[in-house]
mmCIF file of C-alpha atoms and ligand atoms in Angstrom:
data_model
loop_
_atom_site.group_PDB
_atom_site.id
_atom_site.type_symbol
_atom_site.label_atom_id
_atom_site.label_comp_id
_atom_site.label_asym_id
_atom_site.label_seq_id
_atom_site.Cartn_x
_atom_site.Cartn_y
_atom_site.Cartn_z
ATOM 1 C CA MET A 1310 26.488 11.273 67.241
ATOM 2 C CA ASN A 1311 29.368 10.750 64.780
ATOM 3 C CA ARG A 1312 30.019 7.016 64.423
ATOM 4 C CA THR A 1313 32.561 5.235 62.255
ATOM 5 C CA THR A 1314 31.514 2.429 59.925
ATOM 6 C CA ASN A 1315 32.724 -1.147 60.343
ATOM 7 C CA LYS A 1316 34.787 -0.760 57.164
ATOM 8 C CA PHE A 1317 37.125 1.784 58.742
ATOM 9 C CA GLN A 1318 40.568 0.454 59.663
ATOM 10 C CA TRP A 1319 43.013 2.233 61.973
ATOM 11 C CA THR A 1320 46.531 2.227 60.478
ATOM 12 C CA ARG A 1321 48.631 4.682 62.537
ATOM 13 C CA LYS A 1322 51.237 3.243 64.899
ATOM 14 C CA HIS A 1323 51.939 6.708 66.375
ATOM 15 C CA LEU A 1324 49.651 9.393 67.793
ATOM 16 C CA ILE A 1325 51.501 12.665 67.356
ATOM 17 C CA GLY A 1326 48.710 15.242 67.056
ATOM 18 C CA ILE A 1327 45.057 15.882 66.222
ATOM 19 C CA LYS A 1328 45.742 18.309 63.363
ATOM 20 C CA ASP A 1329 46.629 15.469 60.974
ATOM 21 C CA LEU A 1330 43.791 13.119 61.973
ATOM 22 C CA SER A 1331 40.668 12.733 59.854
ATOM 23 C CA VAL A 1332 37.159 12.991 61.327
ATOM 24 C CA GLU A 1333 36.872 9.192 60.871
ATOM 25 C CA GLU A 1334 40.069 8.594 62.839
ATOM 26 C CA ILE A 1335 39.006 10.853 65.722
ATOM 27 C CA THR A 1336 35.570 9.249 65.794
ATOM 28 C CA TYR A 1337 37.083 5.760 65.674
ATOM 29 C CA ILE A 1338 39.234 6.497 68.756
ATOM 30 C CA LEU A 1339 36.184 7.849 70.629
ATOM 31 C CA ASP A 1340 34.090 4.809 69.642
ATOM 32 C CA THR A 1341 36.904 2.460 70.733
ATOM 33 C CA ALA A 1342 37.150 4.334 74.052
ATOM 34 C CA LYS A 1343 33.400 3.881 74.529
ATOM 35 C CA GLY A 1344 34.006 0.138 74.242
ATOM 36 C CA PHE A 1345 36.237 0.333 77.331
ATOM 37 C CA GLU A 1346 33.563 2.182 79.332
ATOM 38 C CA ASN A 1347 32.406 -0.713 81.487
ATOM 39 C CA LEU A 1348 35.881 -1.905 82.440
ATOM 40 C CA SER A 1349 36.194 0.553 85.360
ATOM 41 C CA THR A 1350 33.073 -0.786 87.051
ATOM 42 C CA ARG A 1351 33.976 -4.498 86.772
ATOM 43 C CA SER A 1352 35.400 -6.342 89.795
ATOM 44 C CA VAL A 1353 38.453 -7.361 87.703
ATOM 45 C CA LYS A 1354 39.476 -4.133 85.950
ATOM 46 C CA LYS A 1355 41.773 -5.786 83.404
ATOM 47 C CA VAL A 1356 41.655 -7.178 79.881
ATOM 48 C CA PRO A 1357 44.572 -9.010 78.216
ATOM 49 C CA ALA A 1358 44.679 -6.765 75.100
ATOM 50 C CA LEU A 1359 48.327 -5.691 75.627
ATOM 51 C CA ARG A 1360 49.588 -8.672 77.622
ATOM 52 C CA GLY A 1361 53.324 -9.132 76.938
ATOM 53 C CA LYS A 1362 53.733 -5.543 75.674
ATOM 54 C CA VAL A 1363 55.956 -2.999 77.428
ATOM 55 C CA LEU A 1364 55.150 0.709 77.670
ATOM 56 C CA VAL A 1365 57.607 3.366 78.816
ATOM 57 C CA ASN A 1366 56.317 6.631 80.250
ATOM 58 C CA MET A 1367 59.006 9.180 79.261
ATOM 59 C CA PHE A 1368 58.048 12.380 81.041
ATOM 60 C CA PHE A 1369 60.508 15.268 80.722
ATOM 61 C CA GLU A 1370 57.946 17.625 82.317
ATOM 62 C CA ASP A 1371 55.815 17.236 85.441
ATOM 63 C CA SER A 1372 52.390 15.649 85.229
ATOM 64 C CA THR A 1373 49.721 14.308 87.563
ATOM 65 C CA ARG A 1374 46.763 13.418 85.330
ATOM 66 C CA THR A 1375 48.369 12.361 82.062
ATOM 67 C CA ARG A 1376 51.181 10.262 83.487
ATOM 68 C CA ASN A 1377 49.066 8.366 86.003
ATOM 69 C CA SER A 1378 46.276 7.942 83.475
ATOM 70 C CA PHE A 1379 48.641 6.319 80.952
ATOM 71 C CA THR A 1380 50.115 4.098 83.689
ATOM 72 C CA LEU A 1381 46.692 2.958 84.850
ATOM 73 C CA ALA A 1382 45.361 2.563 81.302
ATOM 74 C CA ALA A 1383 48.360 0.378 80.379
ATOM 75 C CA SER A 1384 47.852 -1.683 83.516
ATOM 76 C CA ARG A 1385 44.152 -2.203 82.661
ATOM 77 C CA LEU A 1386 45.242 -3.556 79.270
ATOM 78 C CA SER A 1387 47.766 -5.868 81.062
ATOM 79 C CA ALA A 1388 50.885 -4.150 79.628
ATOM 80 C CA ASP A 1389 54.080 -3.811 81.689
ATOM 81 C CA VAL A 1390 55.000 -0.185 82.445
ATOM 82 C CA VAL A 1391 58.452 1.367 82.840
ATOM 83 C CA GLU A 1392 58.393 4.786 84.516
ATOM 84 C CA PHE A 1393 61.088 7.203 83.325
ATOM 85 C CA SER A 1394 61.756 10.689 84.634
ATOM 86 C CA LYS A 1395 64.297 13.258 83.540
ATOM 87 C CA THR A 1396 65.727 13.903 86.989
ATOM 88 C CA SER A 1397 66.411 10.275 87.931
ATOM 89 C CA SER A 1398 67.755 9.209 84.514
ATOM 90 C CA SER A 1399 71.028 9.673 82.619
ATOM 91 C CA VAL A 1400 69.462 12.647 80.795
ATOM 92 C CA SER A 1401 70.711 14.608 83.817
ATOM 93 C CA LYS A 1402 74.250 13.491 82.791
ATOM 94 C CA GLY A 1403 73.829 14.799 79.238
ATOM 95 C CA GLU A 1404 72.351 11.804 77.365
ATOM 96 C CA THR A 1405 70.226 12.919 74.399
ATOM 97 C CA LEU A 1406 66.539 12.151 73.892
ATOM 98 C CA LEU A 1407 67.261 9.833 70.965
ATOM 99 C CA ASP A 1408 70.063 7.948 72.744
ATOM 100 C CA THR A 1409 67.804 7.530 75.768
ATOM 101 C CA ALA A 1410 64.949 6.211 73.625
ATOM 102 C CA ARG A 1411 67.217 3.865 71.620
ATOM 103 C CA ASN A 1412 68.651 2.419 74.846
ATOM 104 C CA LEU A 1413 65.159 1.833 76.218
ATOM 105 C CA GLU A 1414 64.163 0.304 72.884
ATOM 106 C CA ALA A 1415 67.109 -2.109 73.122
ATOM 107 C CA MET A 1416 65.423 -3.451 76.274
ATOM 108 C CA GLY A 1417 62.374 -4.397 74.189
ATOM 109 C CA ILE A 1418 59.789 -1.661 74.672
ATOM 110 C CA ASP A 1419 56.731 -1.530 72.413
ATOM 111 C CA ILE A 1420 55.132 1.861 73.163
ATOM 112 C CA VAL A 1421 56.733 5.164 74.201
ATOM 113 C CA VAL A 1422 54.536 7.809 75.804
ATOM 114 C CA ILE A 1423 56.449 11.080 75.737
ATOM 115 C CA ARG A 1424 55.924 14.507 77.303
ATOM 116 C CA HIS A 1425 58.598 17.042 76.429
ATOM 117 C CA SER A 1426 59.042 20.817 76.610
ATOM 118 C CA ALA A 1427 60.224 20.877 72.991
ATOM 119 C CA GLY A 1428 57.481 20.962 70.362
ATOM 120 C CA GLY A 1429 58.305 18.268 67.801
ATOM 121 C CA ALA A 1430 60.057 15.847 70.195
ATOM 122 C CA PRO A 1431 57.412 13.082 69.681
ATOM 123 C CA VAL A 1432 57.567 13.252 65.873
ATOM 124 C CA LEU A 1433 61.377 13.174 65.986
ATOM 125 C CA LEU A 1434 61.190 10.075 68.157
ATOM 126 C CA SER A 1435 58.639 8.396 65.872
ATOM 127 C CA ARG A 1436 61.054 8.749 62.937
ATOM 128 C CA SER A 1437 63.979 7.319 64.905
ATOM 129 C CA ILE A 1438 62.707 4.240 66.728
ATOM 130 C CA ASN A 1439 60.518 1.246 65.867
ATOM 131 C CA ALA A 1440 58.271 1.429 68.935
ATOM 132 C CA CYS A 1441 54.871 3.160 68.785
ATOM 133 C CA VAL A 1442 55.041 6.785 69.966
ATOM 134 C CA ILE A 1443 52.189 8.595 71.750
ATOM 135 C CA ASN A 1444 52.455 12.336 72.379
ATOM 136 C CA ALA A 1445 51.547 13.224 75.986
ATOM 137 C CA GLY A 1446 52.175 16.952 75.376
ATOM 138 C CA ASP A 1447 54.999 18.651 73.451
ATOM 139 C CA GLY A 1448 55.817 22.284 74.197
ATOM 140 C CA TYR A 1449 53.039 24.587 72.963
ATOM 141 C CA ASN A 1450 52.321 22.247 70.084
ATOM 142 C CA GLU A 1451 49.786 19.495 70.854
ATOM 143 C CA HIS A 1452 48.318 17.367 73.646
ATOM 144 C CA PRO A 1453 46.232 14.962 71.575
ATOM 145 C CA THR A 1454 44.930 12.621 74.282
ATOM 146 C CA GLN A 1455 43.681 15.650 76.270
ATOM 147 C CA ALA A 1456 41.684 16.844 73.243
ATOM 148 C CA LEU A 1457 40.311 13.339 72.710
ATOM 149 C CA LEU A 1458 39.160 13.035 76.321
ATOM 150 C CA ASP A 1459 37.661 16.535 76.107
ATOM 151 C CA ALA A 1460 35.753 15.588 72.941
ATOM 152 C CA TYR A 1461 34.707 12.273 74.523
ATOM 153 C CA THR A 1462 33.354 14.117 77.586
ATOM 154 C CA ILE A 1463 31.339 16.594 75.499
ATOM 155 C CA ARG A 1464 29.996 13.778 73.303
ATOM 156 C CA GLU A 1465 29.050 11.829 76.452
ATOM 157 C CA LYS A 1466 27.069 14.801 77.802
ATOM 158 C CA ARG A 1467 25.527 16.102 74.536
ATOM 159 C CA GLY A 1468 25.609 13.163 72.122
ATOM 160 C CA SER A 1469 27.571 15.114 69.518
ATOM 161 C CA LEU A 1470 29.738 18.205 69.089
ATOM 162 C CA GLU A 1471 27.940 19.161 65.866
ATOM 163 C CA GLY A 1472 26.700 22.780 66.056
ATOM 164 C CA LEU A 1473 27.931 23.447 69.608
ATOM 165 C CA LYS A 1474 29.651 26.726 70.493
ATOM 166 C CA ILE A 1475 32.743 26.037 72.575
ATOM 167 C CA GLY A 1476 34.724 28.800 74.289
ATOM 168 C CA ILE A 1477 38.367 28.197 75.139
ATOM 169 C CA VAL A 1478 39.356 30.873 77.629
ATOM 170 C CA GLY A 1479 42.703 32.160 78.852
ATOM 171 C CA ASP A 1480 46.307 31.531 77.950
ATOM 172 C CA ILE A 1481 45.843 30.238 74.421
ATOM 173 C CA ALA A 1482 49.319 31.331 73.339
ATOM 174 C CA HIS A 1483 51.116 28.843 75.588
ATOM 175 C CA SER A 1484 48.533 26.074 75.492
ATOM 176 C CA ARG A 1485 49.064 22.782 73.665
ATOM 177 C CA VAL A 1486 45.630 21.762 74.989
ATOM 178 C CA ALA A 1487 44.028 24.698 73.139
ATOM 179 C CA ARG A 1488 45.741 23.775 69.865
ATOM 180 C CA SER A 1489 44.659 20.128 70.014
ATOM 181 C CA ASP A 1490 41.159 21.077 71.200
ATOM 182 C CA ILE A 1491 40.707 23.525 68.320
ATOM 183 C CA TRP A 1492 41.419 20.769 65.773
ATOM 184 C CA ALA A 1493 39.348 18.111 67.540
ATOM 185 C CA PHE A 1494 36.308 20.315 68.232
ATOM 186 C CA THR A 1495 36.136 21.934 64.783
ATOM 187 C CA LYS A 1496 36.678 18.636 62.933
ATOM 188 C CA LEU A 1497 33.751 17.201 64.925
ATOM 189 C CA GLY A 1498 31.507 20.089 63.860
ATOM 190 C CA ALA A 1499 31.696 22.619 66.726
ATOM 191 C CA GLU A 1500 32.389 26.335 66.473
ATOM 192 C CA VAL A 1501 35.366 27.390 68.617
ATOM 193 C CA ILE A 1502 35.641 30.855 70.156
ATOM 194 C CA LEU A 1503 39.006 31.747 71.678
ATOM 195 C CA VAL A 1504 38.662 34.208 74.553
ATOM 196 C CA GLY A 1505 41.489 36.100 76.247
ATOM 197 C CA PRO A 1506 43.582 39.251 76.184
ATOM 198 C CA PRO A 1507 45.435 39.969 72.912
ATOM 199 C CA THR A 1508 48.736 39.255 74.693
ATOM 200 C CA LEU A 1509 47.663 35.646 75.335
ATOM 201 C CA MET A 1510 46.540 34.900 71.766
ATOM 202 C CA PRO A 1511 48.887 32.864 69.574
ATOM 203 C CA ALA A 1512 50.724 34.417 66.632
ATOM 204 C CA GLN A 1513 48.768 34.011 63.385
ATOM 205 C CA VAL A 1514 45.546 33.239 65.255
ATOM 206 C CA ASN A 1515 43.736 34.429 62.094
ATOM 207 C CA LYS A 1516 44.975 31.259 60.329
ATOM 208 C CA LEU A 1517 43.144 29.011 62.814
ATOM 209 C CA PRO A 1518 39.506 27.902 62.198
ATOM 210 C CA VAL A 1519 38.200 29.969 65.153
ATOM 211 C CA ARG A 1520 36.506 33.183 66.196
ATOM 212 C CA VAL A 1521 38.378 35.421 68.646
ATOM 213 C CA SER A 1522 36.939 37.566 71.438
ATOM 214 C CA HIS A 1523 38.804 39.687 73.952
ATOM 215 C CA SER A 1524 35.755 39.877 76.234
ATOM 216 C CA LEU A 1525 34.345 36.871 78.106
ATOM 217 C CA ASP A 1526 31.256 38.887 79.043
ATOM 218 C CA ALA A 1527 30.551 39.527 75.360
ATOM 219 C CA VAL A 1528 30.332 35.831 74.462
ATOM 220 C CA ILE A 1529 29.470 33.836 77.591
ATOM 221 C CA GLU A 1530 25.704 33.879 76.887
ATOM 222 C CA GLU A 1531 26.117 32.024 73.583
ATOM 223 C CA LEU A 1532 28.438 29.230 74.801
ATOM 224 C CA ASP A 1533 27.346 25.590 75.177
ATOM 225 C CA VAL A 1534 30.740 24.589 76.583
ATOM 226 C CA ILE A 1535 33.424 26.659 78.296
ATOM 227 C CA ASN A 1536 36.953 25.302 78.656
ATOM 228 C CA MET A 1537 38.999 27.323 81.151
ATOM 229 C CA LEU A 1538 42.784 27.231 80.784
ATOM 230 C CA ARG A 1539 45.472 27.762 83.365
ATOM 231 C CA ILE A 1540 47.837 30.725 82.937
ATOM 232 C CA GLN A 1541 51.152 28.991 82.226
ATOM 233 C CA PHE A 1542 53.297 31.245 84.379
ATOM 234 C CA GLU A 1543 56.277 28.910 83.894
ATOM 235 C CA ARG A 1544 56.219 29.663 80.146
ATOM 236 C CA LEU A 1545 55.579 33.436 80.271
ATOM 237 C CA GLY A 1546 58.472 35.647 79.156
ATOM 238 C CA GLY A 1547 57.078 38.972 80.445
ATOM 239 C CA ASN A 1548 53.854 40.252 81.975
ATOM 240 C CA PRO A 1549 50.950 39.586 79.593
ATOM 241 C CA PHE A 1550 48.473 41.483 81.834
ATOM 242 C CA PRO A 1551 48.870 44.185 84.508
ATOM 243 C CA SER A 1552 47.987 41.963 87.483
ATOM 244 C CA VAL A 1553 46.565 38.548 88.324
ATOM 245 C CA ARG A 1554 43.642 40.290 90.030
ATOM 246 C CA GLU A 1555 42.836 42.203 86.852
ATOM 247 C CA TYR A 1556 43.065 39.012 84.763
ATOM 248 C CA SER A 1557 40.621 37.258 87.115
ATOM 249 C CA HIS A 1558 38.263 40.221 86.969
ATOM 250 C CA PHE A 1559 37.977 40.129 83.164
ATOM 251 C CA PHE A 1560 38.551 36.451 82.313
ATOM 252 C CA GLY A 1561 37.885 34.408 85.478
ATOM 253 C CA LEU A 1562 34.857 32.096 85.559
ATOM 254 C CA THR A 1563 33.076 33.366 88.651
ATOM 255 C CA VAL A 1564 29.700 32.513 90.179
ATOM 256 C CA GLU A 1565 28.542 35.980 89.123
ATOM 257 C CA ARG A 1566 29.622 35.448 85.506
ATOM 258 C CA MET A 1567 27.954 32.002 85.449
ATOM 259 C CA GLU A 1568 24.616 33.807 86.039
ATOM 260 C CA LYS A 1569 24.860 35.083 82.449
ATOM 261 C CA ALA A 1570 25.646 31.654 80.959
ATOM 262 C CA LYS A 1571 23.186 29.042 79.650
ATOM 263 C CA LYS A 1572 21.804 27.023 82.566
ATOM 264 C CA ASP A 1573 23.237 23.782 81.143
ATOM 265 C CA ILE A 1574 26.627 25.132 80.056
ATOM 266 C CA ILE A 1575 29.357 22.485 80.402
ATOM 267 C CA VAL A 1576 32.337 23.766 82.418
ATOM 268 C CA MET A 1577 35.668 22.123 81.586
ATOM 269 C CA HIS A 1578 39.284 22.529 82.663
ATOM 270 C CA PRO A 1579 42.228 20.307 81.683
ATOM 271 C CA GLY A 1580 43.888 20.834 85.073
ATOM 272 C CA PRO A 1581 45.834 21.653 87.077
ATOM 273 C CA ILE A 1582 43.412 24.307 88.341
ATOM 274 C CA ASN A 1583 44.480 27.577 89.922
ATOM 275 C CA ARG A 1584 41.418 28.051 92.115
ATOM 276 C CA GLY A 1585 40.385 31.679 92.435
ATOM 277 C CA LEU A 1586 42.447 32.738 89.416
ATOM 278 C CA GLU A 1587 40.901 31.402 86.185
ATOM 279 C CA ILE A 1588 37.985 29.681 87.964
ATOM 280 C CA GLU A 1589 36.249 30.139 91.317
ATOM 281 C CA SER A 1590 36.062 27.051 93.535
ATOM 282 C CA GLU A 1591 32.244 27.137 93.592
ATOM 283 C CA VAL A 1592 32.209 26.874 89.797
ATOM 284 C CA ALA A 1593 34.984 24.252 89.574
ATOM 285 C CA ASP A 1594 33.067 22.064 92.044
ATOM 286 C CA GLY A 1595 29.586 23.082 90.887
ATOM 287 C CA ASN A 1596 26.839 21.194 89.038
ATOM 288 C CA ASN A 1597 27.953 22.325 85.565
ATOM 289 C CA SER A 1598 31.531 21.173 86.070
ATOM 290 C CA VAL A 1599 32.704 18.003 84.305
ATOM 291 C CA ILE A 1600 36.334 18.393 85.342
ATOM 292 C CA LEU A 1601 36.564 15.025 87.113
ATOM 293 C CA ASP A 1602 34.573 13.322 84.322
ATOM 294 C CA GLN A 1603 37.329 14.519 81.986
ATOM 295 C CA VAL A 1604 39.927 12.791 84.166
ATOM 296 C CA ALA A 1605 37.878 9.573 84.317
ATOM 297 C CA ASN A 1606 37.372 9.605 80.545
ATOM 298 C CA GLY A 1607 41.099 10.086 80.008
ATOM 299 C CA LEU A 1608 41.616 6.494 81.075
ATOM 300 C CA LYS A 1609 39.226 5.120 78.421
ATOM 301 C CA VAL A 1610 40.647 7.313 75.670
ATOM 302 C CA ARG A 1611 44.241 6.362 76.521
ATOM 303 C CA MET A 1612 43.340 2.663 76.604
ATOM 304 C CA ALA A 1613 41.830 3.110 73.138
ATOM 305 C CA VAL A 1614 44.875 4.928 71.771
ATOM 306 C CA MET A 1615 47.359 2.366 73.155
ATOM 307 C CA PHE A 1616 45.241 -0.503 71.855
ATOM 308 C CA LEU A 1617 44.895 1.000 68.356
ATOM 309 C CA VAL A 1618 48.544 1.987 67.821
ATOM 310 C CA SER A 1619 49.646 -1.412 69.116
ATOM 311 C CA GLN A 1620 47.300 -3.205 66.699
ATOM 312 C CA ALA A 1621 48.517 -1.048 63.796
ATOM 313 C CA ALA A 1622 52.136 -1.907 64.665
ATOM 314 C CA ALA A 1623 51.282 -5.619 64.790
ATOM 315 C CA ASN A 1624 49.523 -5.393 61.397
ATOM 316 C CA GLN A 1625 52.511 -3.587 59.870
ATOM 317 C CA ASP A 1626 54.912 -6.256 61.242
ATOM 318 C CA THR A 1627 52.719 -8.981 59.715
ATOM 319 C CA GLU A 1628 52.736 -7.178 56.335
ATOM 320 C CA ILE A 1629 56.546 -6.898 56.411
ATOM 321 C CA LYS A 1630 56.891 -10.622 57.275
ATOM 322 C CA THR A 1631 54.441 -11.577 54.487
ATOM 323 C CA THR A 1632 56.353 -9.455 51.954
ATOM 324 C CA ASN A 1633 59.784 -10.787 53.098
ATOM 325 C CA PRO A 1634 59.049 -14.354 54.248
ATOM 326 C CA SER A 1635 62.706 -15.356 54.856
HETATM 327 N N1 CP B 1797 45.850 18.003 81.725
HETATM 328 C C1 CP B 1797 47.127 17.667 81.950
HETATM 329 O O1 CP B 1797 47.936 17.484 81.016
HETATM 330 O O2 CP B 1797 47.457 17.534 83.275
HETATM 331 P P1 CP B 1797 48.886 17.061 83.813
HETATM 332 O O3 CP B 1797 49.876 18.152 83.492
HETATM 333 O O4 CP B 1797 48.711 16.826 85.280
HETATM 334 O O5 CP B 1797 49.253 15.798 83.070
#
């Protein structure tokens, strides 16, 4: 298993994406998350790590898992949480993202968790406000905490990602999960195989560190892990395949197709699931599925990320005060 040394020090006060993280940084987050493992089973599920800190959940797109996971993770670290949504805020009256964030910052927030339909919104925010910024999914770009919880789950089941073959199947073109997973999995030593119809592959897929297959049947036997993605109908411009039934026939993870897979293949899905489309219910709820483990691990990973960025911000404040002691 990849482990970081004691000498490593986390210095980032923002988590924008996985692409820019080093192997040591990814491993350090996973190791820190492991340290939070026992918290969920204690009678008092709280530690005072972020007591007195305020986190705002700025979600401009819908979410079940990510939003509630950040809220619960912040609560477990004793932070106060402000819930913000596009529809019930002054964004609906025309206020910009930056004005909204600056107004919230004026109320004394320490961490902003942002989900936005525009790729690049989190990095823009990180350059404009003093609070820590954590990307909870930006357009098709990245969803770093999802990739971290996916990597954590695989590491939990197999010890390491080194040498594993991981298939990511479906709508890669519109998937921020796929992009973050590709960087996380390959940096940790896995081979990634993207599987789907040519119309659902991203532009310039040949520049990514992956293999591509347009046939799930051609590769399923070699996979150690299979990560099924939802078709993002809300983001599709036209019809990328003739019919949903045909898509399911060629790319759905069915009980029949699972017969060809390794007996211990790990079945993953970031959710939300479209049962019967990209995955049959029997497979989603079957013995190989770790879908709910992924959700449970999301809490640990998000606690780790909030804790680390908050510590980095505190260290940077101390350095500034030491340099300018007035
Ligand atoms: N995996 C994921 O991002 O799920 P939500 O959209 O429910 O947050």
